[in-house]
Coordinates of C-alpha atoms in Angstrom, one line a residue:
M1 CA 13.5 23.5 -3.1
K2 CA 9.8 23.0 -4.9
I3 CA 7.1 23.5 -2.7
I4 CA 5.6 26.3 -4.6
P5 CA 5.3 23.6 -8.2
L6 CA 4.2 21.0 -5.1
L7 CA 1.5 23.4 -3.9
F8 CA 0.3 24.2 -7.3
V9 CA -0.2 20.8 -8.8
L10 CA -0.6 18.3 -6.4
V11 CA -3.0 20.2 -3.7
F12 CA -5.4 19.7 -6.7
I13 CA -4.8 16.6 -8.1
L14 CA -5.7 15.4 -4.7
I15 CA -8.0 17.8 -4.0
N16 CA -10.2 18.4 -6.9
P17 CA -11.9 15.2 -7.3
F18 CA -11.9 14.2 -3.7
T19 CA -13.6 17.4 -2.5
L20 CA -16.1 15.9 -5.2
L21 CA -16.7 12.8 -3.8
A22 CA -17.1 14.4 -0.5
Q23 CA -20.0 15.7 -1.4
H24 CA -20.7 11.3 -1.9
E25 CA -23.1 9.9 0.4
H26 CA -23.0 6.1 0.5
H27 CA -25.3 6.0 -3.7
Q28 CA -25.1 2.1 -2.3
M29 CA -28.7 0.7 -1.2
P30 CA -29.3 0.9 1.9
M31 CA -30.0 -2.3 4.6
Q32 CA -33.8 -3.4 3.9
K33 CA -35.4 -3.5 7.5
K34 CA -37.6 -6.5 8.5
D35 CA -41.4 -5.3 8.2
T36 CA -42.1 -5.1 12.6
T37 CA -45.7 -5.0 12.9
K38 CA -47.2 -7.4 14.4
A39 CA -51.1 -9.0 12.8
V40 CA -53.5 -9.0 13.6
N41 CA -55.4 -12.8 15.3
K42 CA -57.5 -13.8 13.5
P43 CA -59.0 -17.1 13.4
V44 CA -58.8 -18.9 9.6
A45 CA -61.7 -19.6 9.6
K46 CA -63.9 -16.1 10.2
K47 CA -61.5 -14.9 7.6
S48 CA -64.0 -13.4 4.2
G49 CA -63.1 -13.9 0.9
M50 CA -61.9 -10.1 0.8
E51 CA -59.7 -11.0 3.6
M52 CA -58.5 -14.3 2.3
G53 CA -58.1 -12.4 -1.3
D54 CA -55.7 -8.9 0.3
T55 CA -53.5 -11.7 1.5
M56 CA -52.6 -13.0 -1.7
K57 CA -52.3 -10.4 -3.2
M58 CA -50.1 -8.8 -0.3
G59 CA -48.5 -12.5 -0.7
R60 CA -48.0 -11.7 -4.2
H61 CA -46.1 -8.3 -3.6
D62 CA -44.2 -9.9 -0.9
H63 CA -42.7 -11.8 -2.8
E64 CA -42.5 -9.1 -6.0
M65 CA -40.6 -6.8 -3.9
K66 CA -38.0 -9.7 -3.3
M67 CA -37.0 -10.7 -6.8
G68 CA -37.0 -6.8 -7.6
E69 CA -34.4 -6.8 -4.3
H70 CA -32.3 -9.6 -5.3
A71 CA -32.6 -8.3 -9.7
M72 CA -31.3 -5.1 -7.9
M73 CA -28.9 -6.8 -6.0
D74 CA -27.2 -8.2 -9.4
T75 CA -27.5 -5.2 -11.2
M76 CA -25.3 -3.4 -8.3
P77 CA -21.3 -3.1 -9.2
V78 CA -19.6 -5.3 -6.1
M79 CA -17.5 -3.9 -3.7
T80 CA -15.0 -6.4 -3.0
H81 CA -11.0 -7.1 -3.5
S82 CA -10.6 -6.0 -6.4
Y83 CA -8.7 -9.2 -7.8
S84 CA -11.8 -11.6 -6.1
L85 CA -15.7 -11.2 -6.1
N86 CA -15.3 -13.7 -2.5
L87 CA -13.3 -11.3 0.2
P88 CA -13.3 -8.2 0.7
M89 CA -12.1 -5.2 0.3
S90 CA -10.4 -4.6 3.1
R91 CA -7.8 -6.7 2.4
N92 CA -6.6 -4.7 -0.9
S93 CA -2.9 -3.8 -0.5
S94 CA 0.2 -2.8 -3.6
G95 CA 0.2 -5.1 -6.7
T96 CA -1.4 -7.8 -5.8
A97 CA 0.0 -8.9 -1.9
W98 CA -2.6 -9.3 0.3
Q99 CA -2.8 -8.4 3.8
P100 CA -5.3 -8.5 6.7
D101 CA -9.1 -8.6 6.5
A102 CA -9.3 -6.4 9.0
T103 CA -6.7 -3.2 8.3
P104 CA -8.9 -0.1 8.5
M105 CA -8.5 1.7 4.9
Y106 CA -8.2 5.6 4.8
G107 CA -9.8 6.2 1.5
Y108 CA -12.7 7.7 -0.6
M109 CA -15.7 6.1 -2.2
K110 CA -17.4 5.8 -5.1
M111 CA -20.2 3.5 -6.6
T112 CA -21.6 4.0 -10.5
K113 CA -24.4 1.5 -12.4
K114 CA -21.5 -0.8 -12.7
W115 CA -18.1 0.4 -11.8
S116 CA -16.6 0.7 -8.2
L117 CA -14.2 3.1 -7.5
M118 CA -11.5 3.9 -4.3
F119 CA -9.3 6.6 -4.2
H120 CA -5.8 6.3 -2.3
S121 CA -3.7 9.7 -1.3
S122 CA -0.7 10.7 1.6
I123 CA 0.9 13.7 1.0
F124 CA 3.6 14.7 4.1
F125 CA 5.4 18.3 4.5
R126 CA 7.2 17.6 6.1
Y127 CA 11.3 19.1 7.8
N128 CA 13.8 16.8 8.0
Y129 CA 16.7 17.3 9.9
Q130 CA 19.3 14.0 9.7
D131 CA 22.5 14.1 12.1
I132 CA 20.7 16.8 13.9
T133 CA 24.3 16.7 15.9
N134 CA 26.7 17.3 13.0
K135 CA 29.0 14.3 14.4
G136 CA 29.6 12.3 10.9
V137 CA 31.0 14.0 7.8
R138 CA 27.7 13.0 5.7
S139 CA 25.6 15.2 7.2
D140 CA 27.7 18.3 5.4
S141 CA 25.5 17.3 2.6
L142 CA 22.2 16.5 3.8
T143 CA 21.8 20.7 3.9
D144 CA 17.9 20.3 2.0
R145 CA 15.8 19.8 4.9
F146 CA 11.9 20.6 3.4
D147 CA 10.6 18.3 1.2
A148 CA 7.0 16.3 0.4
P149 CA 6.9 13.0 -0.2
N150 CA 3.4 12.0 -1.7
W151 CA 1.6 10.2 -3.5
V152 CA -2.1 9.6 -5.2
M153 CA -3.9 5.8 -6.8
L154 CA -7.1 5.1 -7.8
M155 CA -8.4 1.7 -8.4
A156 CA -11.3 0.7 -10.4
S157 CA -13.8 -2.8 -10.9
R158 CA -16.1 -4.0 -12.6
K159 CA -17.9 -7.2 -12.6
V160 CA -17.5 -9.1 -16.1
N161 CA -21.1 -11.5 -16.5
K162 CA -21.0 -13.1 -13.2
R163 CA -18.3 -14.8 -12.9
G164 CA -15.6 -12.5 -14.4
L165 CA -13.8 -9.6 -12.7
F166 CA -11.7 -6.3 -14.4
S167 CA -9.4 -3.9 -12.5
F168 CA -8.7 -0.9 -13.2
S169 CA -5.6 0.4 -10.9
L170 CA -3.0 3.8 -11.3
M171 CA -0.3 5.4 -8.6
L172 CA 0.7 8.7 -9.3
S173 CA 4.5 10.6 -7.4
G174 CA 5.4 13.9 -7.9
D175 CA 8.4 13.1 -5.2
E176 CA 10.5 14.1 -8.8
L177 CA 8.7 17.8 -8.7
V178 CA 9.4 18.9 -5.2
M179 CA 12.8 17.3 -4.0
G180 CA 14.6 16.6 -7.4
G181 CA 16.4 13.6 -8.6
N182 CA 17.8 13.3 -5.6
G183 CA 15.0 12.7 -3.1
Y184 CA 15.5 13.9 0.2
P185 CA 18.0 13.5 2.6
L186 CA 18.3 9.4 5.0
L187 CA 20.9 8.4 7.1
F188 CA 22.6 4.8 5.7
Q189 CA 19.9 4.3 2.3
S190 CA 21.0 3.4 -0.6
G191 CA 20.0 2.1 -3.8
E192 CA 19.8 3.6 -7.0
T193 CA 21.3 6.5 -9.1
Y194 CA 21.5 10.2 -9.5
N195 CA 23.9 11.4 -12.1
N196 CA 25.1 8.5 -12.8
K197 CA 26.3 7.8 -9.1
P198 CA 25.1 5.8 -6.7
L199 CA 22.9 7.6 -4.9
V200 CA 24.2 7.1 -1.3
D201 CA 22.2 8.9 2.6
R202 CA 18.8 9.5 -0.1
Q203 CA 15.4 8.3 -0.5
H204 CA 15.3 8.3 -4.4
P205 CA 11.6 9.5 -5.8
H206 CA 9.5 7.1 -7.3
D207 CA 8.6 8.2 -10.6
F208 CA 5.5 10.2 -12.0
I209 CA 3.8 7.3 -13.1
S210 CA 4.6 4.9 -10.7
G211 CA 2.1 2.0 -11.3
L212 CA -1.0 1.4 -13.9
S213 CA -1.9 -1.9 -14.4
V214 CA -4.6 -3.7 -15.7
A215 CA -6.0 -7.8 -14.7
Y216 CA -9.1 -10.0 -15.1
T217 CA -9.9 -12.7 -12.2
H218 CA -12.9 -15.3 -12.9
M219 CA -14.3 -17.1 -10.6
F220 CA -14.4 -20.8 -11.0
S221 CA -16.7 -20.8 -7.4
K222 CA -16.2 -19.6 -3.6
D223 CA -13.4 -20.8 -3.3
I224 CA -11.2 -20.4 -6.6
D225 CA -10.4 -17.7 -8.3
L226 CA -7.6 -17.0 -11.3
T227 CA -6.0 -13.8 -12.0
A228 CA -4.2 -12.6 -14.8
Y229 CA -1.9 -8.8 -14.0
L230 CA -0.2 -6.2 -16.3
G231 CA 2.1 -3.3 -15.1
Y232 CA 3.3 -1.0 -17.0
P233 CA 4.4 -0.5 -14.8
G234 CA 3.7 -2.9 -12.1
E235 CA 4.0 -4.7 -9.0
P236 CA 5.3 -8.1 -9.5
A237 CA 4.6 -11.5 -7.3
I238 CA 7.9 -11.1 -4.5
G239 CA 7.5 -9.3 -1.1
P240 CA 5.3 -7.4 1.6
P241 CA 3.0 -4.8 0.4
A242 CA 5.2 -2.3 0.1
F243 CA 5.9 0.3 3.0
M244 CA 3.4 3.4 1.5
H245 CA 1.3 1.6 1.5
R246 CA 1.2 -0.4 4.8
I247 CA -1.1 0.8 7.2
S248 CA 1.4 0.3 10.4
S249 CA 4.0 2.7 8.4
I250 CA 1.4 4.9 7.6
N251 CA 1.9 7.7 9.5
N252 CA 5.9 7.5 9.1
P253 CA 7.2 9.6 6.3
D254 CA 10.3 7.5 6.2
A255 CA 11.1 4.3 3.0
P256 CA 13.1 1.7 5.0
L257 CA 16.7 0.9 5.0
G258 CA 15.8 -2.4 3.8
H259 CA 13.8 -1.3 1.0
H260 CA 16.0 -2.3 -1.2
W261 CA 16.1 -5.7 0.4
Q262 CA 12.1 -5.9 1.0
D263 CA 9.8 -4.1 -1.7
A264 CA 11.6 -1.8 -3.6
T265 CA 9.8 -4.1 -6.4
H266 CA 6.9 -2.3 -6.3
I267 CA 7.7 -0.3 -9.2
T268 CA 8.7 -2.6 -13.0
F269 CA 8.2 -1.5 -15.9
G270 CA 6.7 -4.9 -17.1
V271 CA 5.5 -7.8 -15.0
A272 CA 3.1 -10.6 -15.9
T273 CA 1.7 -11.9 -13.1
L274 CA -0.5 -15.4 -12.8
G275 CA -2.3 -15.8 -9.0
F276 CA -4.0 -19.1 -7.5
R277 CA -6.2 -18.8 -5.2
Y278 CA -8.1 -21.5 -3.0
K279 CA -10.1 -20.1 0.1
I280 CA -7.7 -18.8 2.8
V281 CA -4.0 -18.8 0.6
K282 CA -2.5 -17.8 -2.4
F283 CA -0.2 -19.1 -5.5
E284 CA 1.4 -16.4 -7.9
F285 CA 4.2 -16.9 -10.0
S286 CA 5.7 -13.2 -11.9
N287 CA 7.6 -12.5 -15.6
F288 CA 8.9 -9.1 -14.9
T289 CA 11.4 -6.0 -15.5
G290 CA 14.4 -6.8 -13.6
R291 CA 16.1 -3.3 -14.0
E292 CA 15.2 -0.9 -11.6
P293 CA 13.4 2.0 -13.1
D294 CA 15.8 4.8 -14.6
E295 CA 17.0 8.3 -13.5
N296 CA 14.2 10.5 -15.8
R297 CA 10.5 9.7 -13.9
Y298 CA 8.9 11.1 -16.5
N299 CA 8.7 8.3 -19.3
F300 CA 8.6 4.4 -19.8
D301 CA 11.3 2.8 -19.2
K302 CA 12.1 -0.3 -21.7
P303 CA 10.0 -4.2 -20.7
R304 CA 11.6 -7.0 -20.6
F305 CA 10.7 -9.6 -19.0
N306 CA 13.7 -11.0 -17.5
S307 CA 13.3 -11.9 -14.3
W308 CA 11.5 -14.6 -12.2
A309 CA 9.5 -15.0 -9.1
Y310 CA 6.7 -17.2 -7.1
R311 CA 5.0 -15.9 -4.3
F312 CA 3.5 -17.8 -1.6
S313 CA 0.3 -15.9 0.8
V314 CA -1.8 -17.1 3.4
N315 CA -4.7 -15.7 5.5
P316 CA -5.0 -17.5 8.0
S317 CA -7.1 -15.8 10.0
D318 CA -9.4 -12.0 9.7
N319 CA -6.2 -10.7 11.8
F320 CA -3.1 -11.6 10.0
A321 CA -1.8 -12.2 6.5
V322 CA 1.3 -13.9 5.6
Q323 CA 4.1 -14.3 3.2
F324 CA 7.0 -16.2 1.9
S325 CA 8.5 -15.2 -1.2
Q326 CA 11.7 -15.7 -3.3
A327 CA 13.1 -13.4 -6.9
F328 CA 15.9 -13.7 -9.2
I329 CA 16.3 -10.2 -10.3
K330 CA 18.6 -10.1 -13.6
S331 CA 21.0 -7.0 -13.6
P332 CA 19.2 -4.6 -11.6
E333 CA 20.9 -2.2 -10.8
A334 CA 22.3 -0.3 -14.8
L335 CA 25.6 0.8 -12.6
E336 CA 26.0 -2.9 -12.7
P337 CA 25.2 -4.6 -14.9
E338 CA 26.4 -7.9 -15.2
E339 CA 25.6 -8.0 -11.3
N340 CA 22.2 -10.3 -10.3
I341 CA 21.0 -10.4 -7.6
T342 CA 17.8 -13.5 -5.7
R343 CA 15.2 -12.3 -3.2
T344 CA 14.0 -13.7 -0.9
T345 CA 11.6 -12.2 1.6
A346 CA 8.9 -13.3 4.3
S347 CA 6.8 -11.3 6.0
V348 CA 3.7 -11.8 8.8
L349 CA 1.2 -8.7 9.2
H350 CA -1.5 -7.3 11.7
S351 CA -4.3 -5.3 11.9
I352 CA -7.1 -6.0 15.0
I353 CA -9.9 -3.0 14.7
L354 CA -10.4 -2.1 18.5
G355 CA -13.7 0.4 18.2
E356 CA -13.7 2.9 15.3
K357 CA -11.7 4.3 15.1
T358 CA -9.1 2.5 17.6
H359 CA -7.1 0.7 15.9
L360 CA -2.9 -2.2 16.1
T361 CA -1.6 -2.8 12.7
S362 CA 1.8 -4.6 13.0
A363 CA 4.1 -5.8 10.4
A364 CA 7.2 -7.8 11.0
I365 CA 9.5 -8.1 7.2
W366 CA 11.9 -10.2 6.8
G367 CA 15.0 -9.3 3.2
I368 CA 18.1 -11.4 2.2
N369 CA 19.7 -9.8 -0.6
Q370 CA 22.1 -12.7 -2.7
I371 CA 24.5 -11.2 -5.2
W372 CA 25.7 -14.2 -7.3
K373 CA 29.1 -15.2 -5.6
S374 CA 28.9 -12.6 -3.6
R375 CA 28.2 -13.1 0.8
P376 CA 24.1 -12.8 1.8
E377 CA 22.5 -9.5 2.9
H378 CA 19.5 -10.1 5.6
S379 CA 17.2 -7.0 6.5
V380 CA 15.2 -7.1 9.5
L381 CA 12.1 -4.5 10.3
L382 CA 9.2 -4.6 12.5
E383 CA 7.0 -0.9 13.0
S384 CA 3.7 -1.2 14.2
N385 CA 1.3 1.7 14.1
L386 CA -1.9 2.2 16.7
Q387 CA -4.6 5.6 16.5
K388 CA -6.6 6.2 19.1
N389 CA -9.5 8.6 17.4
K390 CA -6.5 11.6 16.8
T391 CA -3.9 10.8 18.3
A392 CA -1.7 7.5 17.2
F393 CA 1.7 6.6 18.4
Y394 CA 4.4 4.5 16.3
G395 CA 7.4 2.7 16.0
R396 CA 9.9 1.1 13.4
Y397 CA 12.5 -0.9 14.3
E398 CA 15.4 -2.0 11.3
L399 CA 18.5 -3.6 11.2
T400 CA 20.2 -4.1 7.9
Q401 CA 23.2 -5.6 6.3
K402 CA 25.2 -3.2 3.5
N403 CA 28.6 -3.4 1.7
D404 CA 31.0 -0.8 1.1
D405 CA 29.7 -0.5 -2.2
E406 CA 26.1 0.3 -0.9
L407 CA 27.5 3.4 1.9
K408 CA 29.9 4.7 -1.3
I409 CA 33.1 2.8 0.8
V410 CA 36.4 2.5 0.8
P411 CA 36.5 -1.0 2.7
D412 CA 39.7 -2.1 4.7
D413 CA 37.7 -5.6 3.7
R414 CA 36.0 -6.0 0.4
D415 CA 34.1 -9.2 2.0
D416 CA 32.8 -6.4 4.8
L417 CA 29.9 -5.9 5.5
F418 CA 28.1 -3.0 8.6
L419 CA 25.5 -3.4 10.3
I420 CA 23.1 -1.2 11.1
N421 CA 20.3 -0.5 13.5
K422 CA 17.9 1.9 13.3
L423 CA 15.0 2.8 15.6
T424 CA 12.8 5.4 14.8
L425 CA 9.5 7.0 17.4
G426 CA 6.8 9.3 16.4
T427 CA 3.2 10.3 17.1
S428 CA 1.2 12.4 15.1
Y429 CA -2.5 14.4 16.3
N430 CA -5.8 15.1 14.0
F431 CA -5.9 17.7 13.9
L432 CA -8.8 19.0 11.4
H433 CA -11.2 17.5 9.8
L434 CA -12.1 18.4 6.5
F435 CA -14.1 17.6 2.9
K436 CA -13.2 14.1 4.7
T437 CA -9.8 14.6 4.6
N438 CA -7.5 14.1 7.9
F439 CA -5.3 16.6 8.5
R440 CA -2.3 15.7 11.0
I441 CA 0.5 17.2 12.3
G442 CA 2.7 14.6 13.8
M443 CA 6.9 14.6 15.2
Q444 CA 8.7 11.6 14.9
G445 CA 13.0 11.2 16.1
S446 CA 15.4 8.5 14.8
A447 CA 18.4 6.7 16.2
S448 CA 21.8 4.7 14.5
L449 CA 23.4 3.0 16.5
T450 CA 26.6 0.5 13.6
S451 CA 29.9 0.0 12.7
S452 CA 33.7 1.1 14.7
K453 CA 34.5 1.2 11.7
L454 CA 31.5 4.5 10.4
Y455 CA 31.4 6.3 12.9
A456 CA 33.7 8.6 10.7
L457 CA 31.5 9.3 8.6
Y458 CA 28.4 9.2 10.3
G459 CA 29.4 9.3 14.2
K460 CA 28.5 7.8 17.3
F461 CA 24.9 7.9 17.8
P462 CA 23.9 9.8 15.2
L463 CA 20.7 11.0 15.8
S464 CA 17.3 12.5 13.1
A465 CA 14.4 14.9 13.9
E466 CA 11.2 15.6 11.6
I467 CA 8.1 17.4 12.5
Y468 CA 5.6 17.7 9.8
L469 CA 1.9 17.6 7.9
H470 CA 0.0 15.1 6.0
L471 CA -2.6 14.7 4.7
L472 CA -4.8 11.7 3.9
P473 CA -8.3 10.3 3.4
I474 CA -10.4 9.5 6.4
N475 CA -10.7 5.7 7.9
M476 CA -13.6 4.3 5.9
N477 CA -14.2 2.3 8.9
A478 CA -15.3 4.8 11.0
L479 CA -17.9 6.1 8.4
G480 CA -19.4 2.5 8.3
V481 CA -18.6 2.2 5.3
M482 CA -16.5 -1.5 5.7
K483 CA -19.1 -2.7 7.4
H484 CA -22.3 -2.5 4.7
S485 CA -19.7 -3.6 2.3
A486 CA -18.4 -6.9 4.3
S487 CA -22.1 -7.4 4.7
Q488 CA -22.7 -6.4 1.3
N489 CA -20.2 -9.2 0.6
H490 CA -21.6 -11.7 2.0
S491 CA -25.2 -11.9 0.9
N492 CA -23.0 -12.4 -2.1
H493 CA -21.7 -15.1 -1.0

């Protein structure tokens, strides 16, 4: 456990740049108010020549003022989506994935003469007790109970001439610094390796540089965009937004058990995506590296560009985001280099703003891994988060199929698939607001139900509990930033 380096490094990364932004009250131009002063009703015939001249001068002055306002608006940075001049910023998510326009945004914003900057972050300081009844033998190795899942992200964009938009993003995570190479305890979790062995009942740490991407979008018209995206690492066009960027899971520190069935490609060393948007629909095609990140969390893995993916996305209204995607992934696991996977996902995300400080966000996600010449493995996730002023209530239900290799057990039947059901319920309370940062205390509990063949390893009904301190930026909807952005974006149409 390395909590001291976390406090020194990550809190500095989080607070130092954001404290400067905390002093930044909106640098956007204020909305111009209409002149409500009523003119004195005078017959035109009774106006003197001086009065007529004054009126003409005032008219010219008003015209010049309006022209100046338009010129100023043209030189201001545009607060829009990172990959479109004609979409709201609230549709931004991980990679190039869409979320509903009505999704609240937690972050810090900075506007310069040419750039629009957005900072996001999340840090959980947590006590995590898996299998609190100790009924399963697997819990004997899960005795490290203090951890701190974390990440920080910078997004920057600027206009290029009148039709172009350049975007840059950087995401960092100190997971390995805090928890070591084997990550944090999580019953039934699987994916990636540590000391050249599969990680089981643990969530792997993310790479220090979890995202580094650039993109250029060209606007052909209000309804048509073409985007070229490059990431090293980046996120190909597969799956819904990654779990750490979904507002429906914002208060849940745990990665989903179906992470490697749904959104695990969010850190991929070598991604090239071409996306075409027409009105509310977008089609994307990606060429990317199939191999998952190696155990060295501080290097840049070899880009291979040996895998392919496509994704259809549609936002039928402000409250919904729907996607279907499929990826053909070559050799994702280092320990099984000859094994290839076809991954198919579909998801529906829903968001509704119920007030300045109240919102409800939900997600329904299905993902399937088809190892070539093997049976398909399914996963389903349903999650929701209700934020009411300072108090939040959230839940997640998961149903995942995992085989003997993933759970590292000796099977009775080589084709056996173990069905895992897990329900998590939690609540959090925002007890302090400081430097435009929320300090939340929360707790959650989980209950799992699985096959009787796993009772000896996990017990009949394993229970888990967690308490945590959560640091994250303020909801910008509460500051009115998103409303201003939407109105400005509309004025540019």
